[in-house]
PDB file of C-alpha atoms in Angstrom:
ATOM      1  CA  MET A   4     -51.939 244.226  60.319  1.00 55.00           C
ATOM      2  CA  LYS A   5     -50.659 240.519  61.608  1.00 76.00           C
ATOM      3  CA  ASP A   6     -46.799 240.048  61.221  1.00 88.00           C
ATOM      4  CA  SER A   7     -45.593 238.020  58.640  1.00 92.00           C
ATOM      5  CA  VAL A   8     -42.823 236.844  60.402  1.00 93.00           C
ATOM      6  CA  VAL A   9     -42.632 236.147  64.006  1.00 93.00           C
ATOM      7  CA  ILE A  10     -39.851 234.916  66.207  1.00 92.00           C
ATOM      8  CA  LYS A  11     -39.895 232.537  68.932  1.00 90.00           C
ATOM      9  CA  SER A  12     -37.048 230.860  70.841  1.00 85.00           C
ATOM     10  CA  ASN A  13     -37.300 227.274  71.679  1.00 75.00           C
ATOM     11  CA  LYS A  14     -35.044 224.718  73.891  1.00 70.00           C
ATOM     12  CA  TYR A  15     -31.987 224.402  71.025  1.00 70.00           C
ATOM     13  CA  GLY A  16     -32.601 227.924  68.981  1.00 83.00           C
ATOM     14  CA  ILE A  17     -35.398 229.918  67.348  1.00 89.00           C
ATOM     15  CA  THR A  18     -38.518 229.274  65.542  1.00 91.00           C
ATOM     16  CA  LEU A  19     -40.004 231.308  62.468  1.00 93.00           C
ATOM     17  CA  LEU A  20     -43.583 231.345  62.361  1.00 93.00           C
ATOM     18  CA  LEU A  21     -44.112 232.419  58.556  1.00 94.00           C
ATOM     19  CA  SER A  22     -47.166 233.611  56.883  1.00 94.00           C
ATOM     20  CA  LYS A  23     -49.014 232.090  54.072  1.00 92.00           C
ATOM     21  CA  ASP A  24     -50.401 235.228  52.951  1.00 92.00           C
ATOM     22  CA  VAL A  25     -47.408 237.183  51.680  1.00 91.00           C
ATOM     23  CA  SER A  26     -45.135 236.373  48.920  1.00 90.00           C
ATOM     24  CA  PHE A  27     -41.571 235.161  49.302  1.00 90.00           C
ATOM     25  CA  GLU A  28     -39.861 237.908  48.393  1.00 88.00           C
ATOM     26  CA  GLN A  29     -41.684 240.108  51.113  1.00 90.00           C
ATOM     27  CA  LEU A  30     -40.959 237.534  53.613  1.00 91.00           C
ATOM     28  CA  ILE A  31     -37.576 237.806  53.052  1.00 92.00           C
ATOM     29  CA  ARG A  32     -37.718 241.652  53.437  1.00 89.00           C
ATOM     30  CA  ASP A  33     -39.297 241.077  56.911  1.00 92.00           C
ATOM     31  CA  ILE A  34     -36.885 238.277  58.034  1.00 93.00           C
ATOM     32  CA  CYS A  35     -34.045 241.113  57.216  1.00 92.00           C
ATOM     33  CA  THR A  36     -35.830 243.692  58.968  1.00 91.00           C
ATOM     34  CA  LYS A  37     -36.737 241.567  61.927  1.00 91.00           C
ATOM     35  CA  PHE A  38     -33.040 240.426  62.500  1.00 92.00           C
ATOM     36  CA  ALA A  39     -31.707 243.579  61.722  1.00 90.00           C
ATOM     37  CA  GLN A  40     -33.396 245.272  64.624  1.00 91.00           C
ATOM     38  CA  SER A  41     -32.651 242.531  66.724  1.00 89.00           C
ATOM     39  CA  ARG A  42     -29.167 242.055  66.369  1.00 88.00           C
ATOM     40  CA  ALA A  43     -27.978 243.245  69.724  1.00 88.00           C
ATOM     41  CA  PHE A  44     -30.821 241.131  71.315  1.00 89.00           C
ATOM     42  CA  PHE A  45     -29.545 237.892  69.808  1.00 86.00           C
ATOM     43  CA  GLY A  46     -25.832 238.737  70.022  1.00 86.00           C
ATOM     44  CA  ASN A  47     -23.174 236.386  68.593  1.00 85.00           C
ATOM     45  CA  THR A  48     -24.681 232.833  68.855  1.00 83.00           C
ATOM     46  CA  THR A  49     -25.304 229.651  67.093  1.00 84.00           C
ATOM     47  CA  MET A  50     -28.626 228.153  66.714  1.00 84.00           C
ATOM     48  CA  VAL A  51     -31.035 225.415  65.445  1.00 86.00           C
ATOM     49  CA  LEU A  52     -33.807 226.895  63.468  1.00 90.00           C
ATOM     50  CA  SER A  53     -37.342 225.814  63.101  1.00 89.00           C
ATOM     51  CA  ILE A  54     -39.784 227.030  60.148  1.00 90.00           C
ATOM     52  CA  GLU A  55     -43.484 226.830  60.700  1.00 91.00           C
ATOM     53  CA  GLY A  56     -46.667 228.100  59.469  1.00 91.00           C
ATOM     54  CA  ARG A  57     -45.376 227.730  55.660  1.00 90.00           C
ATOM     55  CA  ALA A  58     -43.832 224.953  53.513  1.00 89.00           C
ATOM     56  CA  VAL A  59     -40.763 226.182  52.482  1.00 88.00           C
ATOM     57  CA  THR A  60     -38.121 224.292  49.752  1.00 86.00           C
ATOM     58  CA  ALA A  61     -34.548 223.812  50.173  1.00 81.00           C
ATOM     59  CA  GLU A  62     -33.816 226.502  48.150  1.00 82.00           C
ATOM     60  CA  GLU A  63     -36.140 228.906  50.020  1.00 88.00           C
ATOM     61  CA  THR A  64     -34.572 227.879  53.268  1.00 88.00           C
ATOM     62  CA  ALA A  65     -31.199 228.623  52.221  1.00 85.00           C
ATOM     63  CA  VAL A  66     -32.218 232.082  51.120  1.00 88.00           C
ATOM     64  CA  ILE A  67     -33.778 232.483  54.461  1.00 91.00           C
ATOM     65  CA  ILE A  68     -30.618 231.356  56.665  1.00 89.00           C
ATOM     66  CA  ASP A  69     -28.562 233.922  54.525  1.00 86.00           C
ATOM     67  CA  ALA A  70     -31.217 236.712  55.436  1.00 90.00           C
ATOM     68  CA  ILE A  71     -30.803 235.594  58.965  1.00 91.00           C
ATOM     69  CA  GLN A  72     -26.962 235.398  58.989  1.00 87.00           C
ATOM     70  CA  LEU A  73     -26.312 238.553  56.667  1.00 86.00           C
ATOM     71  CA  ASN A  74     -28.644 240.762  58.855  1.00 89.00           C
ATOM     72  CA  SER A  75     -27.512 239.450  62.462  1.00 89.00           C
ATOM     73  CA  ASP A  76     -24.662 237.577  64.167  1.00 88.00           C
ATOM     74  CA  VAL A  77     -26.615 234.501  64.425  1.00 88.00           C
ATOM     75  CA  SER A  78     -24.941 231.636  62.936  1.00 86.00           C
ATOM     76  CA  ILE A  79     -27.480 228.682  61.919  1.00 86.00           C
ATOM     77  CA  LEU A  80     -25.817 225.424  62.129  1.00 80.00           C
ATOM     78  CA  LEU A  81     -28.860 223.132  61.694  1.00 80.00           C
ATOM     79  CA  VAL A  82     -32.298 223.153  60.552  1.00 83.00           C
ATOM     80  CA  GLU A  83     -35.034 221.420  62.188  1.00 77.00           C
ATOM     81  CA  GLU A  84     -37.779 219.855  59.492  1.00 66.00           C
ATOM     82  CA  LYS A  85     -40.508 217.308  60.358  1.00 61.00           C
ATOM     83  CA  GLN A  86     -38.763 216.433  63.483  1.00 58.00           C
ATOM     84  CA  GLU A  87     -35.536 215.882  61.990  1.00 62.00           C
ATOM     85  CA  ILE A  88     -32.394 217.806  62.317  1.00 62.00           C
ATOM     86  CA  LYS A  89     -30.341 218.587  59.237  1.00 64.00           C
ATOM     87  CA  ASP A  90     -27.131 220.387  58.688  1.00 60.00           C
ATOM     88  CA  ALA A  91     -28.074 223.879  57.603  1.00 62.00           C
ATOM     89  CA  ARG A  92     -25.335 223.464  54.728  1.00 53.00           C
ATOM     90  CA  MET A  93     -27.430 220.702  53.243  1.00 47.00           C
ATOM     91  CA  GLN A  94     -30.117 223.455  52.007  1.00 45.00           C
ATOM     92  CA  GLY A  95     -28.791 223.505  48.570  1.00 43.00           C
ATOM     93  CA  LYS A  96     -25.022 224.747  49.643  1.00 40.00           C
ATOM     94  CA  ILE A  97     -23.042 221.631  49.310  1.00 36.00           C
ATOM     95  CA  ASP A  98     -23.122 218.549  46.408  1.00 36.00           C
ATOM     96  CA  LYS A  99     -25.394 215.552  47.297  1.00 37.00           C
ATOM     97  CA  PHE A 100     -22.654 212.955  47.334  1.00 32.00           C
ATOM     98  CA  TYR A 101     -20.933 214.605  50.311  1.00 35.00           C
ATOM     99  CA  TYR A 102     -23.754 214.370  52.744  1.00 39.00           C
ATOM    100  CA  GLU A 103     -26.447 211.753  51.516  1.00 39.00           C
ATOM    101  CA  LYS A 104     -25.276 208.847  53.144  1.00 41.00           C
ATOM    102  CA  ILE A 105     -23.190 210.847  56.722  1.00 41.00           C
ATOM    103  CA  TYR A 106     -26.412 212.518  57.888  1.00 47.00           C
ATOM    104  CA  ASP A 107     -28.665 209.053  57.456  1.00 49.00           C
ATOM    105  CA  ASN A 108     -30.058 208.390  60.803  1.00 59.00           C
ATOM    106  CA  ALA A 109     -27.876 210.635  62.753  1.00 76.00           C
ATOM    107  CA  LYS A 110     -27.912 210.271  66.515  1.00 84.00           C
ATOM    108  CA  ILE A 111     -29.000 213.447  68.221  1.00 82.00           C
ATOM    109  CA  ILE A 112     -28.001 213.987  72.231  1.00 87.00           C
ATOM    110  CA  LYS A 113     -30.447 216.409  73.240  1.00 80.00           C
ATOM    111  CA  GLY A 114     -28.421 217.356  76.375  1.00 85.00           C
ATOM    112  CA  THR A 115     -24.681 216.915  77.781  1.00 92.00           C
ATOM    113  CA  VAL A 116     -22.356 213.984  77.591  1.00 94.00           C
ATOM    114  CA  ALA A 117     -21.565 213.778  80.922  1.00 94.00           C
ATOM    115  CA  ASN A 118     -17.851 212.748  82.527  1.00 93.00           C
ATOM    116  CA  LYS A 119     -16.979 209.172  82.048  1.00 91.00           C
ATOM    117  CA  ASP A 120     -19.674 209.030  79.409  1.00 94.00           C
ATOM    118  CA  VAL A 121     -18.795 206.876  76.336  1.00 95.00           C
ATOM    119  CA  VAL A 122     -21.577 207.941  73.031  1.00 94.00           C
ATOM    120  CA  THR A 123     -21.008 206.098  69.798  1.00 94.00           C
ATOM    121  CA  SER A 124     -22.478 205.987  66.382  1.00 91.00           C
ATOM    122  CA  ASP A 125     -22.225 204.172  63.488  1.00 89.00           C
ATOM    123  CA  SER A 126     -23.306 207.507  61.355  1.00 85.00           C
ATOM    124  CA  SER A 127     -23.014 210.827  62.328  1.00 88.00           C
ATOM    125  CA  ILE A 128     -23.890 212.552  66.310  1.00 90.00           C
ATOM    126  CA  ILE A 129     -24.971 216.004  66.669  1.00 85.00           C
ATOM    127  CA  ILE A 130     -24.642 217.171  70.460  1.00 88.00           C
ATOM    128  CA  LEU A 131     -27.027 220.065  71.608  1.00 83.00           C
ATOM    129  CA  GLY A 132     -25.061 220.357  74.855  1.00 88.00           C
ATOM    130  CA  ASP A 133     -21.617 220.076  76.156  1.00 93.00           C
ATOM    131  CA  VAL A 134     -18.813 217.155  75.793  1.00 96.00           C
ATOM    132  CA  LYS A 135     -17.335 216.972  79.765  1.00 96.00           C
ATOM    133  CA  SER A 136     -13.762 215.945  80.354  1.00 94.00           C
ATOM    134  CA  ARG A 137     -13.151 212.278  80.517  1.00 94.00           C
ATOM    135  CA  ALA A 138     -16.138 212.021  78.257  1.00 96.00           C
ATOM    136  CA  ARG A 139     -15.717 210.160  75.098  1.00 96.00           C
ATOM    137  CA  VAL A 140     -17.648 210.716  71.541  1.00 97.00           C
ATOM    138  CA  GLU A 141     -16.943 208.199  68.719  1.00 96.00           C
ATOM    139  CA  SER A 142     -18.827 208.748  65.603  1.00 94.00           C
ATOM    140  CA  ALA A 143     -18.358 207.008  62.185  1.00 93.00           C
ATOM    141  CA  GLY A 144     -19.531 210.474  60.435  1.00 90.00           C
ATOM    142  CA  ASN A 145     -19.567 213.816  61.418  1.00 91.00           C
ATOM    143  CA  ILE A 146     -19.332 215.385  65.070  1.00 93.00           C
ATOM    144  CA  ILE A 147     -21.297 218.585  65.792  1.00 89.00           C
ATOM    145  CA  VAL A 148     -21.291 220.042  69.315  1.00 90.00           C
ATOM    146  CA  PHE A 149     -23.196 223.345  70.133  1.00 86.00           C
ATOM    147  CA  GLY A 150     -21.779 223.303  73.458  1.00 89.00           C
ATOM    148  CA  THR A 151     -17.990 223.087  74.985  1.00 93.00           C
ATOM    149  CA  VAL A 152     -15.935 220.298  74.501  1.00 96.00           C
ATOM    150  CA  ASP A 153     -13.607 219.197  76.795  1.00 96.00           C
ATOM    151  CA  GLY A 154     -13.461 215.511  76.381  1.00 96.00           C
ATOM    152  CA  GLU A 155     -12.454 213.001  73.711  1.00 97.00           C
ATOM    153  CA  LEU A 156     -13.751 213.548  69.933  1.00 97.00           C
ATOM    154  CA  HIS A 157     -13.025 210.803  67.274  1.00 98.00           C
ATOM    155  CA  ALA A 158     -14.852 211.681  64.251  1.00 96.00           C
ATOM    156  CA  GLY A 159     -14.768 209.537  61.156  1.00 95.00           C
ATOM    157  CA  PHE A 160     -13.901 206.457  63.607  1.00 96.00           C
ATOM    158  CA  PRO A 161     -11.798 204.317  62.575  1.00 95.00           C
ATOM    159  CA  ASN A 162     -10.122 205.544  59.172  1.00 94.00           C
ATOM    160  CA  ASP A 163     -12.678 207.819  57.468  1.00 95.00           C
ATOM    161  CA  ASN A 164     -10.532 211.502  57.054  1.00 93.00           C
ATOM    162  CA  ASN A 165     -13.435 212.982  55.230  1.00 90.00           C
ATOM    163  CA  CYS A 166     -15.325 213.745  58.149  1.00 91.00           C
ATOM    164  CA  TYR A 167     -15.603 217.268  60.381  1.00 91.00           C
ATOM    165  CA  ILE A 168     -15.635 218.229  63.675  1.00 93.00           C
ATOM    166  CA  ILE A 169     -17.779 221.534  64.266  1.00 90.00           C
ATOM    167  CA  ALA A 170     -18.090 222.897  67.664  1.00 91.00           C
ATOM    168  CA  ASN A 171     -18.867 226.104  69.459  1.00 88.00           C
ATOM    169  CA  GLU A 172     -15.464 226.014  71.702  1.00 89.00           C
ATOM    170  CA  ILE A 173     -13.290 223.087  72.012  1.00 92.00           C
ATOM    171  CA  ARG A 174     -11.092 223.259  75.455  1.00 93.00           C
ATOM    172  CA  ALA A 175      -9.386 219.577  74.751  1.00 93.00           C
ATOM    173  CA  GLU A 176      -5.862 219.561  73.668  1.00 90.00           C
ATOM    174  CA  GLN A 177      -6.525 216.942  71.071  1.00 94.00           C
ATOM    175  CA  VAL A 178      -9.189 215.625  68.829  1.00 96.00           C
ATOM    176  CA  SER A 179      -9.089 212.746  66.181  1.00 97.00           C
ATOM    177  CA  ILE A 180     -10.463 212.899  62.592  1.00 97.00           C
ATOM    178  CA  GLY A 181     -10.045 209.086  60.876  1.00 96.00           C
ATOM    179  CA  ASP A 182      -6.506 207.962  61.490  1.00 96.00           C
ATOM    180  CA  ILE A 183      -5.396 211.606  62.458  1.00 96.00           C
ATOM    181  CA  THR A 184      -5.081 212.947  65.755  1.00 96.00           C
ATOM    182  CA  GLY A 185      -3.993 216.298  66.409  1.00 93.00           C
ATOM    183  CA  ASP A 186      -3.518 219.672  68.646  1.00 91.00           C
ATOM    184  CA  VAL A 187      -6.649 222.077  68.441  1.00 88.00           C
ATOM    185  CA  VAL A 188      -4.615 224.983  67.310  1.00 82.00           C
ATOM    186  CA  LEU A 189      -6.325 227.736  65.243  1.00 78.00           C
ATOM    187  CA  GLN A 190      -4.745 228.887  62.190  1.00 62.00           C
ATOM    188  CA  LYS A 191      -2.266 231.336  62.269  1.00 58.00           C
ATOM    189  CA  LYS A 192      -4.147 233.365  59.851  1.00 52.00           C
ATOM    190  CA  TRP A 193      -7.276 233.772  61.695  1.00 46.00           C
ATOM    191  CA  LEU A 194      -5.917 234.537  65.181  1.00 47.00           C
ATOM    192  CA  GLY A 195      -6.115 238.455  65.253  1.00 50.00           C
ATOM    193  CA  LYS A 196      -9.487 238.243  62.956  1.00 48.00           C
ATOM    194  CA  ALA A 197     -10.851 235.899  65.726  1.00 45.00           C
ATOM    195  CA  LYS A 198     -10.183 237.964  68.452  1.00 45.00           C
ATOM    196  CA  LYS A 199     -11.742 240.984  66.951  1.00 44.00           C
ATOM    197  CA  ALA A 200     -15.065 238.912  65.974  1.00 44.00           C
ATOM    198  CA  GLY A 201     -15.333 237.285  69.367  1.00 47.00           C
ATOM    199  CA  ALA A 202     -15.911 233.884  70.117  1.00 58.00           C
ATOM    200  CA  GLN A 203     -17.253 231.804  67.094  1.00 69.00           C
ATOM    201  CA  PRO A 204     -17.726 228.021  66.326  1.00 82.00           C
ATOM    202  CA  ILE A 205     -14.874 226.281  64.783  1.00 86.00           C
ATOM    203  CA  SER A 206     -14.497 223.433  62.058  1.00 88.00           C
ATOM    204  CA  ILE A 207     -11.879 220.864  62.282  1.00 92.00           C
ATOM    205  CA  VAL A 208     -10.911 219.053  58.707  1.00 90.00           C
ATOM    206  CA  VAL A 209      -8.141 216.893  57.666  1.00 91.00           C
ATOM    207  CA  TRP A 210      -5.916 218.883  55.036  1.00 87.00           C
ATOM    208  CA  GLU A 211      -2.771 217.268  53.776  1.00 86.00           C
ATOM    209  CA  ARG A 212      -2.818 214.456  56.698  1.00 91.00           C
ATOM    210  CA  GLU A 213      -2.862 216.983  59.266  1.00 91.00           C
ATOM    211  CA  LEU A 214      -5.999 218.652  61.259  1.00 92.00           C
ATOM    212  CA  LEU A 215      -6.994 222.104  59.969  1.00 89.00           C
ATOM    213  CA  CYS A 216      -8.737 224.212  62.716  1.00 88.00           C
ATOM    214  CA  GLU A 217     -10.684 227.406  61.330  1.00 84.00           C
ATOM    215  CA  PRO A 218     -13.568 229.541  62.255  1.00 81.00           C
ATOM    216  CA  ILE A 219     -16.625 227.859  60.566  1.00 74.00           C
ATOM    217  CA  LYS A 220     -17.783 231.046  59.008  1.00 64.00           C
ATOM    218  CA  SER A 221     -14.074 231.757  56.837  1.00 58.00           C
ATOM    219  CA  GLY A 222     -12.454 228.098  57.070  1.00 54.00           C
ATOM    220  CA  LEU A 223     -12.016 225.536  54.434  1.00 56.00           C
ATOM    221  CA  ILE A 224     -15.223 223.782  55.565  1.00 53.00           C
ATOM    222  CA  LYS A 225     -17.225 226.675  53.615  1.00 52.00           C
ATOM    223  CA  HIS A 226     -16.106 225.588  50.689  1.00 49.00           C
ATOM    224  CA  ILE A 227     -16.109 221.576  50.943  1.00 50.00           C
TER     225      ILE A 227
END
């Protein structure tokens, strides 16, 4: 019998090939089983998710993401749909007003921002590689980095404090959001848990005129 769910790797993450011939409920059970069995293989990582073989709604995509994340240590940060990359939290998880303008025409960098490079955008920027030292990324919207940040980041340029930064790892000492610049220091309440859980992506938002740096799975950004 043909598998209802086939997992394939791609350059930026994973592709799910979903059967049209089973119910959605059965599909979710099969996704849970597949990822639970493959938990050790995938490890703790952040990925772009692409879905093929079957049309799914935004609500169904949200359920698929939850099924993956609850049965593995994989974090789905972005979803590729019809050649467009979207923030996974759009899938029925946050109010429309928050993202409808910020993600219009987001600039996608399919690689690393090299030393001395300067990247700017009038919307959000998604970088599927690293930001090297002496590089600068300046965005009028949000900045999402799948790799490691050693260079400068400025989201919400020049003065939009409602934007955020997400990165797999930030080694730069400071970042900026809107008119706020501050140190990249994980909140004390998360330090112990972060050490036990191992490396995981972090988010940075502005809270009471200061930069708040927390794990993406547990921090304030989940509730924005």
